[in-house]
mmCIF file of C-alpha atoms and ligand atoms in Angstrom:
data_model
loop_
_atom_site.group_PDB
_atom_site.id
_atom_site.type_symbol
_atom_site.label_atom_id
_atom_site.label_comp_id
_atom_site.label_asym_id
_atom_site.label_seq_id
_atom_site.Cartn_x
_atom_site.Cartn_y
_atom_site.Cartn_z
ATOM 1 C CA UNK A 29 4.371 -4.804 -63.384
ATOM 2 C CA UNK A 30 4.285 -1.975 -62.021
ATOM 3 C CA UNK A 31 3.930 -3.399 -58.520
ATOM 4 C CA UNK A 32 7.257 -5.227 -59.134
ATOM 5 C CA UNK A 33 9.734 -2.491 -60.028
ATOM 6 C CA UNK A 34 7.354 -0.734 -57.100
ATOM 7 C CA UNK A 35 8.513 -3.217 -54.509
ATOM 8 C CA UNK A 36 11.980 -3.514 -56.275
ATOM 9 C CA UNK A 37 12.884 0.219 -55.494
ATOM 10 C CA UNK A 38 11.510 0.290 -52.003
ATOM 11 C CA UNK A 39 13.474 -2.476 -50.681
ATOM 12 C CA UNK A 40 16.559 -0.882 -53.033
ATOM 13 C CA UNK A 41 15.659 1.566 -50.545
ATOM 14 C CA UNK A 42 15.116 0.624 -47.674
ATOM 15 C CA UNK A 43 18.696 -1.449 -47.666
ATOM 16 C CA UNK A 44 20.261 0.916 -48.783
ATOM 17 C CA UNK A 45 19.415 2.853 -45.380
ATOM 18 C CA UNK A 46 20.074 0.797 -43.597
ATOM 19 C CA UNK A 47 22.977 -1.419 -44.880
ATOM 20 C CA UNK A 48 25.098 -2.001 -41.959
ATOM 21 C CA UNK A 49 22.422 -3.940 -39.430
ATOM 22 C CA UNK A 50 21.072 -5.854 -42.979
ATOM 23 C CA UNK A 51 23.855 -7.242 -43.552
ATOM 24 C CA UNK A 52 25.018 -7.629 -40.071
ATOM 25 C CA UNK A 53 21.735 -9.930 -39.842
ATOM 26 C CA UNK A 54 22.649 -11.669 -43.400
ATOM 27 C CA UNK A 55 25.150 -12.709 -41.280
ATOM 28 C CA UNK A 56 24.577 -13.705 -37.876
ATOM 29 C CA UNK A 57 21.199 -14.084 -38.450
ATOM 30 C CA UNK A 58 17.721 -12.926 -36.150
ATOM 31 C CA UNK A 59 17.552 -13.356 -32.892
ATOM 32 C CA UNK A 60 14.162 -10.361 -32.603
ATOM 33 C CA UNK A 61 12.988 -9.987 -28.632
ATOM 34 C CA UNK A 62 8.411 -10.260 -30.445
ATOM 35 C CA UNK A 63 6.828 -12.206 -31.331
ATOM 36 C CA UNK A 64 3.520 -10.698 -32.818
ATOM 37 C CA UNK A 65 0.116 -11.573 -33.292
ATOM 38 C CA UNK A 66 -1.851 -8.946 -34.016
ATOM 39 C CA UNK A 67 -4.817 -8.247 -37.227
ATOM 40 C CA UNK A 68 -4.224 -8.775 -41.158
ATOM 41 C CA UNK A 69 -5.706 -4.785 -40.292
ATOM 42 C CA UNK A 70 -3.706 -2.691 -43.857
ATOM 43 C CA UNK A 71 -4.009 -0.512 -41.318
ATOM 44 C CA UNK A 72 -2.422 -2.138 -39.006
ATOM 45 C CA UNK A 73 1.976 -2.185 -39.244
ATOM 46 C CA UNK A 74 3.871 -3.914 -36.642
ATOM 47 C CA UNK A 75 6.965 -1.922 -37.055
ATOM 48 C CA UNK A 76 5.304 0.779 -36.678
ATOM 49 C CA UNK A 77 3.240 -0.287 -33.763
ATOM 50 C CA UNK A 78 6.320 -0.882 -31.408
ATOM 51 C CA UNK A 79 8.582 0.853 -33.548
ATOM 52 C CA UNK A 80 10.296 -2.076 -34.787
ATOM 53 C CA UNK A 81 14.464 -2.130 -37.212
ATOM 54 C CA UNK A 82 14.903 -4.979 -39.066
ATOM 55 C CA UNK A 83 15.461 -8.183 -37.125
ATOM 56 C CA UNK A 84 13.433 -7.015 -34.307
ATOM 57 C CA UNK A 85 10.745 -8.444 -33.813
ATOM 58 C CA UNK A 86 8.606 -12.155 -35.616
ATOM 59 C CA UNK A 87 5.189 -11.671 -36.929
ATOM 60 C CA UNK A 88 2.257 -13.679 -37.246
ATOM 61 C CA UNK A 89 -0.745 -11.596 -39.253
ATOM 62 C CA UNK A 90 -4.066 -13.833 -40.001
ATOM 63 C CA UNK A 91 -7.712 -11.927 -39.215
ATOM 64 C CA UNK A 92 -8.757 -11.005 -36.135
ATOM 65 C CA UNK A 93 -5.300 -11.522 -34.331
ATOM 66 C CA UNK A 94 -6.546 -14.892 -33.443
ATOM 67 C CA UNK A 95 -4.482 -17.793 -31.317
ATOM 68 C CA UNK A 96 -6.217 -20.692 -31.883
ATOM 69 C CA UNK A 97 -6.164 -23.517 -29.071
ATOM 70 C CA UNK A 98 -3.259 -25.761 -29.047
ATOM 71 C CA UNK A 99 -5.331 -28.586 -29.836
ATOM 72 C CA UNK A 100 -7.491 -26.965 -32.443
ATOM 73 C CA UNK A 101 -4.928 -28.385 -35.278
ATOM 74 C CA UNK A 102 -3.862 -24.731 -37.208
ATOM 75 C CA UNK A 103 -0.603 -25.803 -37.810
ATOM 76 C CA UNK A 104 -0.044 -22.317 -39.910
ATOM 77 C CA UNK A 105 -0.790 -20.971 -36.181
ATOM 78 C CA UNK A 106 1.341 -23.468 -34.007
ATOM 79 C CA UNK A 107 4.417 -23.559 -36.606
ATOM 80 C CA UNK A 108 4.957 -19.700 -35.578
ATOM 81 C CA UNK A 109 4.241 -19.766 -31.997
ATOM 82 C CA UNK A 110 7.275 -23.534 -31.747
ATOM 83 C CA UNK A 111 9.393 -21.581 -34.231
ATOM 84 C CA UNK A 112 9.143 -18.360 -32.010
ATOM 85 C CA UNK A 113 9.572 -20.326 -28.883
ATOM 86 C CA UNK A 114 11.328 -23.037 -29.941
ATOM 87 C CA UNK A 115 14.032 -21.536 -31.610
ATOM 88 C CA UNK A 116 13.945 -17.924 -31.955
ATOM 89 C CA UNK A 117 13.903 -18.051 -27.943
ATOM 90 C CA UNK A 118 12.222 -14.911 -27.264
ATOM 91 C CA UNK A 119 11.511 -13.139 -24.327
ATOM 92 C CA UNK A 120 8.481 -11.483 -25.055
ATOM 93 C CA UNK A 121 4.822 -12.318 -26.592
ATOM 94 C CA UNK A 122 2.308 -8.909 -27.209
ATOM 95 C CA UNK A 123 -0.708 -9.921 -29.263
ATOM 96 C CA UNK A 124 -2.723 -6.811 -30.208
ATOM 97 C CA UNK A 125 -6.071 -6.005 -31.085
ATOM 98 C CA UNK A 126 -6.729 -2.499 -32.429
ATOM 99 C CA UNK A 127 -10.212 -1.454 -33.002
ATOM 100 C CA UNK A 128 -12.247 -0.421 -36.305
ATOM 101 C CA UNK A 129 -11.404 -4.311 -36.393
ATOM 102 C CA UNK A 130 -13.260 -5.922 -38.759
ATOM 103 C CA UNK A 131 -13.059 -9.150 -38.455
ATOM 104 C CA UNK A 132 -14.930 -8.347 -34.279
ATOM 105 C CA UNK A 133 -17.404 -6.239 -36.719
ATOM 106 C CA UNK A 134 -18.090 -9.663 -37.931
ATOM 107 C CA UNK A 135 -18.954 -11.152 -35.195
ATOM 108 C CA UNK A 136 -22.164 -9.272 -35.497
ATOM 109 C CA UNK A 137 -22.781 -9.919 -39.479
ATOM 110 C CA UNK A 138 -24.256 -13.067 -40.945
ATOM 111 C CA UNK A 139 -22.347 -15.337 -42.745
ATOM 112 C CA UNK A 140 -22.660 -17.699 -45.211
ATOM 113 C CA UNK A 141 -21.055 -20.316 -44.429
ATOM 114 C CA UNK A 142 -20.910 -21.640 -48.137
ATOM 115 C CA UNK A 143 -19.700 -18.594 -49.430
ATOM 116 C CA UNK A 144 -17.239 -17.243 -47.149
ATOM 117 C CA UNK A 145 -17.018 -21.381 -44.784
ATOM 118 C CA UNK A 146 -13.755 -20.610 -43.413
ATOM 119 C CA UNK A 147 -13.851 -16.839 -41.930
ATOM 120 C CA UNK A 148 -17.097 -18.681 -40.462
ATOM 121 C CA UNK A 149 -15.645 -21.139 -39.378
ATOM 122 C CA UNK A 150 -12.442 -18.689 -38.278
ATOM 123 C CA UNK A 151 -14.344 -16.706 -36.712
ATOM 124 C CA UNK A 152 -15.673 -19.584 -33.974
ATOM 125 C CA UNK A 153 -12.583 -18.795 -31.524
ATOM 126 C CA UNK A 154 -13.641 -15.205 -31.231
ATOM 127 C CA UNK A 155 -17.054 -15.943 -30.709
ATOM 128 C CA UNK A 156 -16.477 -17.439 -27.187
ATOM 129 C CA UNK A 157 -15.535 -13.651 -26.106
ATOM 130 C CA UNK A 158 -18.822 -12.491 -26.745
ATOM 131 C CA UNK A 159 -19.582 -13.937 -23.348
ATOM 132 C CA UNK A 160 -18.130 -11.542 -21.172
ATOM 133 C CA UNK A 161 -19.582 -8.082 -22.534
ATOM 134 C CA UNK A 162 -22.023 -7.156 -21.060
ATOM 135 C CA UNK A 163 -25.168 -6.890 -22.670
ATOM 136 C CA UNK A 164 -26.847 -3.068 -22.284
ATOM 137 C CA UNK A 165 -23.156 -2.440 -25.065
ATOM 138 C CA UNK A 166 -23.901 -0.950 -28.440
ATOM 139 C CA UNK A 167 -22.034 1.013 -30.607
ATOM 140 C CA UNK A 168 -18.290 2.056 -30.109
ATOM 141 C CA UNK A 169 -18.228 0.801 -25.971
ATOM 142 C CA UNK A 170 -19.601 -2.179 -27.093
ATOM 143 C CA UNK A 171 -17.321 -2.666 -30.062
ATOM 144 C CA UNK A 172 -13.723 -1.625 -28.297
ATOM 145 C CA UNK A 173 -15.205 -4.207 -24.806
ATOM 146 C CA UNK A 174 -14.495 -7.269 -27.011
ATOM 147 C CA UNK A 175 -11.298 -6.297 -29.353
ATOM 148 C CA UNK A 176 -10.723 -6.150 -26.445
ATOM 149 C CA UNK A 177 -12.347 -9.368 -24.652
ATOM 150 C CA UNK A 178 -11.299 -11.193 -27.669
ATOM 151 C CA UNK A 179 -7.571 -9.632 -26.569
ATOM 152 C CA UNK A 180 -7.891 -11.471 -23.078
ATOM 153 C CA UNK A 181 -9.516 -14.778 -25.257
ATOM 154 C CA UNK A 182 -6.273 -15.585 -27.079
ATOM 155 C CA UNK A 183 -4.139 -14.856 -24.222
ATOM 156 C CA UNK A 184 -5.328 -17.643 -22.167
ATOM 157 C CA UNK A 185 -5.547 -19.629 -25.678
ATOM 158 C CA UNK A 186 -1.300 -19.193 -26.390
ATOM 159 C CA UNK A 187 -0.342 -20.564 -22.676
ATOM 160 C CA UNK A 188 -2.815 -23.807 -23.864
ATOM 161 C CA UNK A 189 0.675 -24.031 -25.547
ATOM 162 C CA UNK A 190 3.258 -26.778 -24.079
ATOM 163 C CA UNK A 191 6.022 -25.344 -25.525
ATOM 164 C CA UNK A 192 4.592 -21.058 -24.529
ATOM 165 C CA UNK A 193 3.840 -23.232 -20.351
ATOM 166 C CA UNK A 194 6.640 -24.293 -19.931
ATOM 167 C CA UNK A 195 8.808 -20.902 -20.657
ATOM 168 C CA UNK A 196 6.141 -19.272 -19.127
ATOM 169 C CA UNK A 197 7.242 -21.439 -16.482
ATOM 170 C CA UNK A 198 10.886 -21.468 -16.402
ATOM 171 C CA UNK A 199 10.721 -16.936 -16.293
ATOM 172 C CA UNK A 200 11.341 -16.663 -19.708
ATOM 173 C CA UNK A 201 9.280 -15.471 -22.000
ATOM 174 C CA UNK A 202 6.488 -12.434 -20.486
ATOM 175 C CA UNK A 203 3.381 -12.649 -22.493
ATOM 176 C CA UNK A 204 0.984 -8.544 -23.409
ATOM 177 C CA UNK A 205 -2.518 -8.350 -24.459
ATOM 178 C CA UNK A 206 -2.456 -4.855 -27.060
ATOM 179 C CA UNK A 207 -5.529 -2.901 -28.463
ATOM 180 C CA UNK A 208 -3.827 -0.185 -30.775
ATOM 181 C CA UNK A 209 -6.369 2.415 -32.069
ATOM 182 C CA UNK A 210 -6.390 3.826 -35.165
ATOM 183 C CA UNK A 211 -7.510 7.339 -34.920
ATOM 184 C CA UNK A 212 -5.432 8.023 -32.900
ATOM 185 C CA UNK A 213 -2.093 5.712 -32.567
ATOM 186 C CA UNK A 214 -3.272 4.850 -28.232
ATOM 187 C CA UNK A 215 -1.859 1.792 -27.267
ATOM 188 C CA UNK A 216 -4.093 0.113 -24.521
ATOM 189 C CA UNK A 217 -1.542 -2.810 -22.495
ATOM 190 C CA UNK A 218 -3.978 -6.055 -20.307
ATOM 191 C CA UNK A 219 -3.206 -4.999 -17.397
ATOM 192 C CA UNK A 220 -2.204 -8.824 -15.956
ATOM 193 C CA UNK A 221 -3.503 -8.304 -12.300
ATOM 194 C CA UNK A 222 -7.516 -6.737 -13.206
ATOM 195 C CA UNK A 223 -7.943 -7.556 -17.109
ATOM 196 C CA UNK A 224 -8.498 -4.444 -17.902
ATOM 197 C CA UNK A 225 -6.698 -2.291 -20.653
ATOM 198 C CA UNK A 226 -4.878 1.103 -19.349
ATOM 199 C CA UNK A 227 -3.055 3.670 -22.243
HETATM 200 ZN ZN1 LIG B 25 -8.151 -6.097 -37.868
#
């Protein structure tokens, strides 16, 4: 019961420290300004990356911050995007990759499709990013390049959702691509013009 007891105390303490905000959010509902699409990695905490408070961020996390194309039929992802864009009308969507990403590392590993069929299928949504990587890149430089290319790829996938495309056309939505370096706390953003990441 230690897990539950710790969680119960933490939930209460968090509520007490922000009770007026939490009370207002409970009364008025949520109106987050960002949909954050990040990796499930335990070291990438959206509220810390964004410096956000309760009510600020709608979150979707999965292995390697993937947005399958709209026609892939991955409803768990599509439902979050539609809820955020159509109902909550978030003005910003962030796709945030990170260095030392296990999902990206797994692209170079030999996966057993019988033992881990879901990971094997999931990585197919990242694999096209490898086409952008110069063959002479190795080690850390290659990993960073794949993480960045993956963010750019998932941003392109995001635009295939009709609700996203419409919100972009109407000028009420901005897409952002970021890479978080969890070893230094640095945050890099994708320059829309060049596709390069700058701090
Ligand atoms: Zn990751």
